[in-house]
PDB file of C-alpha atoms in Angstrom:
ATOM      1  CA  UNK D   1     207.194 161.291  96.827  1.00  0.00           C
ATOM      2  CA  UNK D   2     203.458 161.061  96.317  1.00  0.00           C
ATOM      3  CA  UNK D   3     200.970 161.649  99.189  1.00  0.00           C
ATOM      4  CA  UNK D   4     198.811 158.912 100.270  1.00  0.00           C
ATOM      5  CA  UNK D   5     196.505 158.609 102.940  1.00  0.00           C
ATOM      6  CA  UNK D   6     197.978 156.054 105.012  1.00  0.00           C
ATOM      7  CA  UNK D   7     195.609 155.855 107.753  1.00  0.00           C
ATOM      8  CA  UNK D   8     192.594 157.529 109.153  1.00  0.00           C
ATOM      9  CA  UNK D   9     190.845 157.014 112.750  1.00  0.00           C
ATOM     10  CA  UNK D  10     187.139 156.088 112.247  1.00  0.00           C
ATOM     11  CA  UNK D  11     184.985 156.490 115.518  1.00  0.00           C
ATOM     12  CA  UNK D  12     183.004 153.887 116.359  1.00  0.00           C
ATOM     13  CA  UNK D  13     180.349 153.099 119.165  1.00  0.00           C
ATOM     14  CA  UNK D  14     182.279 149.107 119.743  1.00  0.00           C
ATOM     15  CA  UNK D  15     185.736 149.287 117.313  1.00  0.00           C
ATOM     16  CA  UNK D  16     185.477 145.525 116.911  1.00  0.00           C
ATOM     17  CA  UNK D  17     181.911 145.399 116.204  1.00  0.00           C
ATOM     18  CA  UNK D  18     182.315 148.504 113.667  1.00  0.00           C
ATOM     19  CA  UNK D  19     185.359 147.155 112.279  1.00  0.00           C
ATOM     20  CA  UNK D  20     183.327 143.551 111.210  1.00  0.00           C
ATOM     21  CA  UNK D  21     180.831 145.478 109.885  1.00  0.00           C
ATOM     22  CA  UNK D  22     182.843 147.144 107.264  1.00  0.00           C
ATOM     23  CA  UNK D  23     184.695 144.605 106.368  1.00  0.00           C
ATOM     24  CA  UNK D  24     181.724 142.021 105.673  1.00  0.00           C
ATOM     25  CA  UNK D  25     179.916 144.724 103.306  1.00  0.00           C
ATOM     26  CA  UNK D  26     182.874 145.601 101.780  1.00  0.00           C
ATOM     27  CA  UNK D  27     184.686 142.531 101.353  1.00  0.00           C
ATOM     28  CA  UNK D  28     187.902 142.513 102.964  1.00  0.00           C
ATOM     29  CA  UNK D  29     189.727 141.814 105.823  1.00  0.00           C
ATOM     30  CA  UNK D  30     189.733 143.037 109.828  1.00  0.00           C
ATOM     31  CA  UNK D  31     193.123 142.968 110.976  1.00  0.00           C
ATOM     32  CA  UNK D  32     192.349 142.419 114.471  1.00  0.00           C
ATOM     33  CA  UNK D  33     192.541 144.243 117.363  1.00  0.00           C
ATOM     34  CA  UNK D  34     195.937 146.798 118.106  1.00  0.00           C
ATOM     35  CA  UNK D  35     195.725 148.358 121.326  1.00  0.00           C
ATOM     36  CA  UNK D  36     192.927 151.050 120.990  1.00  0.00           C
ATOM     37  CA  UNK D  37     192.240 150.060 117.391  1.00  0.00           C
ATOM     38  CA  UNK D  38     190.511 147.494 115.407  1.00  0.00           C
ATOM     39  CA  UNK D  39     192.140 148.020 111.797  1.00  0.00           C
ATOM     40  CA  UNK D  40     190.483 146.800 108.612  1.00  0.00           C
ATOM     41  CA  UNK D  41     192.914 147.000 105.635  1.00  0.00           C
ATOM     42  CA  UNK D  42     191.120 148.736 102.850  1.00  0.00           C
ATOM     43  CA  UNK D  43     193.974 148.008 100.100  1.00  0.00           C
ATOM     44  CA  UNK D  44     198.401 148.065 100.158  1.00  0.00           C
ATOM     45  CA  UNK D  45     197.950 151.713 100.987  1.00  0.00           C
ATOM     46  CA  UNK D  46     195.219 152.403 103.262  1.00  0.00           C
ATOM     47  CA  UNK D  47     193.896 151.347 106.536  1.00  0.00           C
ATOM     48  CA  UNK D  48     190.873 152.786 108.363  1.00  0.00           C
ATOM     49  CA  UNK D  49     191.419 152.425 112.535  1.00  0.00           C
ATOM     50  CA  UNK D  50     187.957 151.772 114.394  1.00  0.00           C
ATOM     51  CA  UNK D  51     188.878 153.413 117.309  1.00  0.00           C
ATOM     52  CA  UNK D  52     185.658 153.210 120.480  1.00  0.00           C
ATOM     53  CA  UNK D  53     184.699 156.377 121.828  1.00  0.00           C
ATOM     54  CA  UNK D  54     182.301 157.511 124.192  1.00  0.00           C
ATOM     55  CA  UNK D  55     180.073 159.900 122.046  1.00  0.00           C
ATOM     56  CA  UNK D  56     181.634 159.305 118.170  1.00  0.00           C
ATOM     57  CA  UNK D  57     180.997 161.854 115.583  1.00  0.00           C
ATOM     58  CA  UNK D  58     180.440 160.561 112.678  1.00  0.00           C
ATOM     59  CA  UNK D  59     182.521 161.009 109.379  1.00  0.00           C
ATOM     60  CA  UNK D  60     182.034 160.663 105.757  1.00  0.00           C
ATOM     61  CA  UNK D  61     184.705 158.124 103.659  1.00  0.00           C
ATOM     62  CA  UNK D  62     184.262 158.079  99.695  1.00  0.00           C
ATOM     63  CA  UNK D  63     185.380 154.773  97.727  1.00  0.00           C
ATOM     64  CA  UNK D  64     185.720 154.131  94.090  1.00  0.00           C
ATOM     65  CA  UNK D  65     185.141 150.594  93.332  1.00  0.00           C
ATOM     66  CA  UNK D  66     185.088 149.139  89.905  1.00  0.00           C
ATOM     67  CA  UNK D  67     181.728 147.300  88.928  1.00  0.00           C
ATOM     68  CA  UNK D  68     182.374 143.648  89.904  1.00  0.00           C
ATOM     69  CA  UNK D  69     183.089 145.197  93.376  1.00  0.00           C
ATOM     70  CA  UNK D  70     179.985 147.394  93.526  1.00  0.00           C
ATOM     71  CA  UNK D  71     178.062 144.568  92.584  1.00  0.00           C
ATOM     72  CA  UNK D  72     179.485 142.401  95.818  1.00  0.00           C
ATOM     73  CA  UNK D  73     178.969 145.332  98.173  1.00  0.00           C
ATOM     74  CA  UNK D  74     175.620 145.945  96.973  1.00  0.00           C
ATOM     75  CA  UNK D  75     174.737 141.820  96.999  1.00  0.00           C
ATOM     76  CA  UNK D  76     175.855 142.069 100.771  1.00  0.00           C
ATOM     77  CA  UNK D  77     173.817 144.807 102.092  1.00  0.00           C
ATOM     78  CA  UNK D  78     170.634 143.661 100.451  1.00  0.00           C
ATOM     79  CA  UNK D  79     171.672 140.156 101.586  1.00  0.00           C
ATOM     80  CA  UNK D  80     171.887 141.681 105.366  1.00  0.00           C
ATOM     81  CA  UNK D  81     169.162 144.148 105.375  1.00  0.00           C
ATOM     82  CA  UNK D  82     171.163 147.219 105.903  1.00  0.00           C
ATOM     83  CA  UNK D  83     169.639 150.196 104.331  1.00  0.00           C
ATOM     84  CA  UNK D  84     171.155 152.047 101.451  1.00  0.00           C
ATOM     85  CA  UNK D  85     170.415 154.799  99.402  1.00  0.00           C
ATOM     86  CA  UNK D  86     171.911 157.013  96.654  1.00  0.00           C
ATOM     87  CA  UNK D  87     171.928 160.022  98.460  1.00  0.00           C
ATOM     88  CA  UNK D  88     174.200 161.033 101.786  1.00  0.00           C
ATOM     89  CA  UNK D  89     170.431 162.316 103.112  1.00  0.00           C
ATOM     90  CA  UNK D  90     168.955 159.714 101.933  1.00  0.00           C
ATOM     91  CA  UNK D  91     170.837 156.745 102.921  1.00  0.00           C
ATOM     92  CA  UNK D  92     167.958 154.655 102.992  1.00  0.00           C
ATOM     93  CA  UNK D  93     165.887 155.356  99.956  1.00  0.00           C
ATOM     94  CA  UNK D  94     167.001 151.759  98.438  1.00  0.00           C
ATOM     95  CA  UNK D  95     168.158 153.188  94.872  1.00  0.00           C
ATOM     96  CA  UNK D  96     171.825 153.310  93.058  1.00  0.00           C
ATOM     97  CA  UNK D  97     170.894 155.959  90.854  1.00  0.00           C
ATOM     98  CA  UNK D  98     174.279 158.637  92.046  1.00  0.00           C
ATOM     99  CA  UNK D  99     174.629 162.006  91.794  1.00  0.00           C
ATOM    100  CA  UNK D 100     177.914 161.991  90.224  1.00  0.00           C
ATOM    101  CA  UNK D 101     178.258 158.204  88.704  1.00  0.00           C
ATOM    102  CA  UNK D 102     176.299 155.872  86.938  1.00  0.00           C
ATOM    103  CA  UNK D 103     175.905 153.796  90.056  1.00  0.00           C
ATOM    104  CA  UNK D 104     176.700 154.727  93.519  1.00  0.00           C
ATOM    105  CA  UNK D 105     175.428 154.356  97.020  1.00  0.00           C
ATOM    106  CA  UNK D 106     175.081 155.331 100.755  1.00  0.00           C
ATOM    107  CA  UNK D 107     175.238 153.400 104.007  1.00  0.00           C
ATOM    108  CA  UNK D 108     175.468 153.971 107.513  1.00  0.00           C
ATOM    109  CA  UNK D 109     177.324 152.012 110.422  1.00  0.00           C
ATOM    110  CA  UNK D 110     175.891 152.541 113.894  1.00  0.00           C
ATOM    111  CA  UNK D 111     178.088 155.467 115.102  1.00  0.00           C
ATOM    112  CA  UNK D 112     176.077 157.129 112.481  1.00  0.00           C
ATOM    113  CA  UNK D 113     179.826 157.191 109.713  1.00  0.00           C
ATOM    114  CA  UNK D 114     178.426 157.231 106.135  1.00  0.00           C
ATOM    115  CA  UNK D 115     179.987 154.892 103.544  1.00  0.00           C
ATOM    116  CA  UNK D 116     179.771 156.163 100.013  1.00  0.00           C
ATOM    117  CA  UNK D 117     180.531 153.655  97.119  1.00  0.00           C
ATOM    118  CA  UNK D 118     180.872 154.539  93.220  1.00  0.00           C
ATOM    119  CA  UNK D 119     181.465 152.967  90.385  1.00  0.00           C
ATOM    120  CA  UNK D 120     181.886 154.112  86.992  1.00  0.00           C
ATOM    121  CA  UNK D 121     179.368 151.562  85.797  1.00  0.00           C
TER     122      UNK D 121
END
C-alpha cells in the first residue's frame, strides 16, 4: 500500500471562519462542521481539519497546483485583498516570482498558517 496523508489538524483562531477562508482562495469545498472540526476537502485523498484553539501555532502546508488553478487562486486573493508574496518571509511582497518554480506564492490565514502554492508554469 502507498502512504498518503489522509488528514492533518490545522489550528485555527475560529475553525469555521478559517475553514471558509481556505476554501474561497483555493476553490473548493468546506465540509461543514464535525464536532471539533470544520473540514475542507482538499482532493479524494486529503482533508485539512480546522480545529479552534486557544493560542494556535501556526503551520506551513505546500500545494502543487497546475496553472489554470494557480491562476484562480491568484484571481481570488487579488480579488479579496489578501496579501501574497513569493517568499514564506515575505508573504506580502505582491510578486509570483518562486524560489523553486516558475510561479509560486505565499499567504497567510489569521492564526498566522502559511499557504504555499506552485505551479510548474
Amino acid at each position: 500500500m502507498t502512504i498518503t496523508l489522509n488528514h492533518t489538524i490545522i489550528p485555527a483562531v475560529d475553525n469555521e471562519t478559517a475553514a471558509r477562508f481556505f476554501a474561497e482562495v483555493m476553490g473548493v469545498t468546506c465540509g461543514g462542521p464535525q464536532r471539533h472540526f470544520a473540514p475542507v476537502p482538499v482532493n479524494e485523498e486529503l482533508t485539512l481539519d480546522f480545529m479552534t484553539v486557544a493560542q494556535p501555532f501556526p503551520v506551513c502546508l505546500a500545494f502543487d497546483v497546475d496553472p489554470q488553478t494557480f491562476d484562480g487562486i491568484l484571481s481570488r486573493l487579488r480579488f479579496s485583498g489578501i496579501p501574497y508574496g513569493s517568499e514564506p518571509h515575505a508573504p506580502d511582497n505582491g510578486r509570483i516570482d518562486h524560489p523553486l518554480c516558475p510561479r509560486g506564492l505565499y499567504f497567510r490565514d489569521e492564526a498566522g498558517n502559511l499557504y504555499e502554492v506552485m505551479s510548474p508554469a
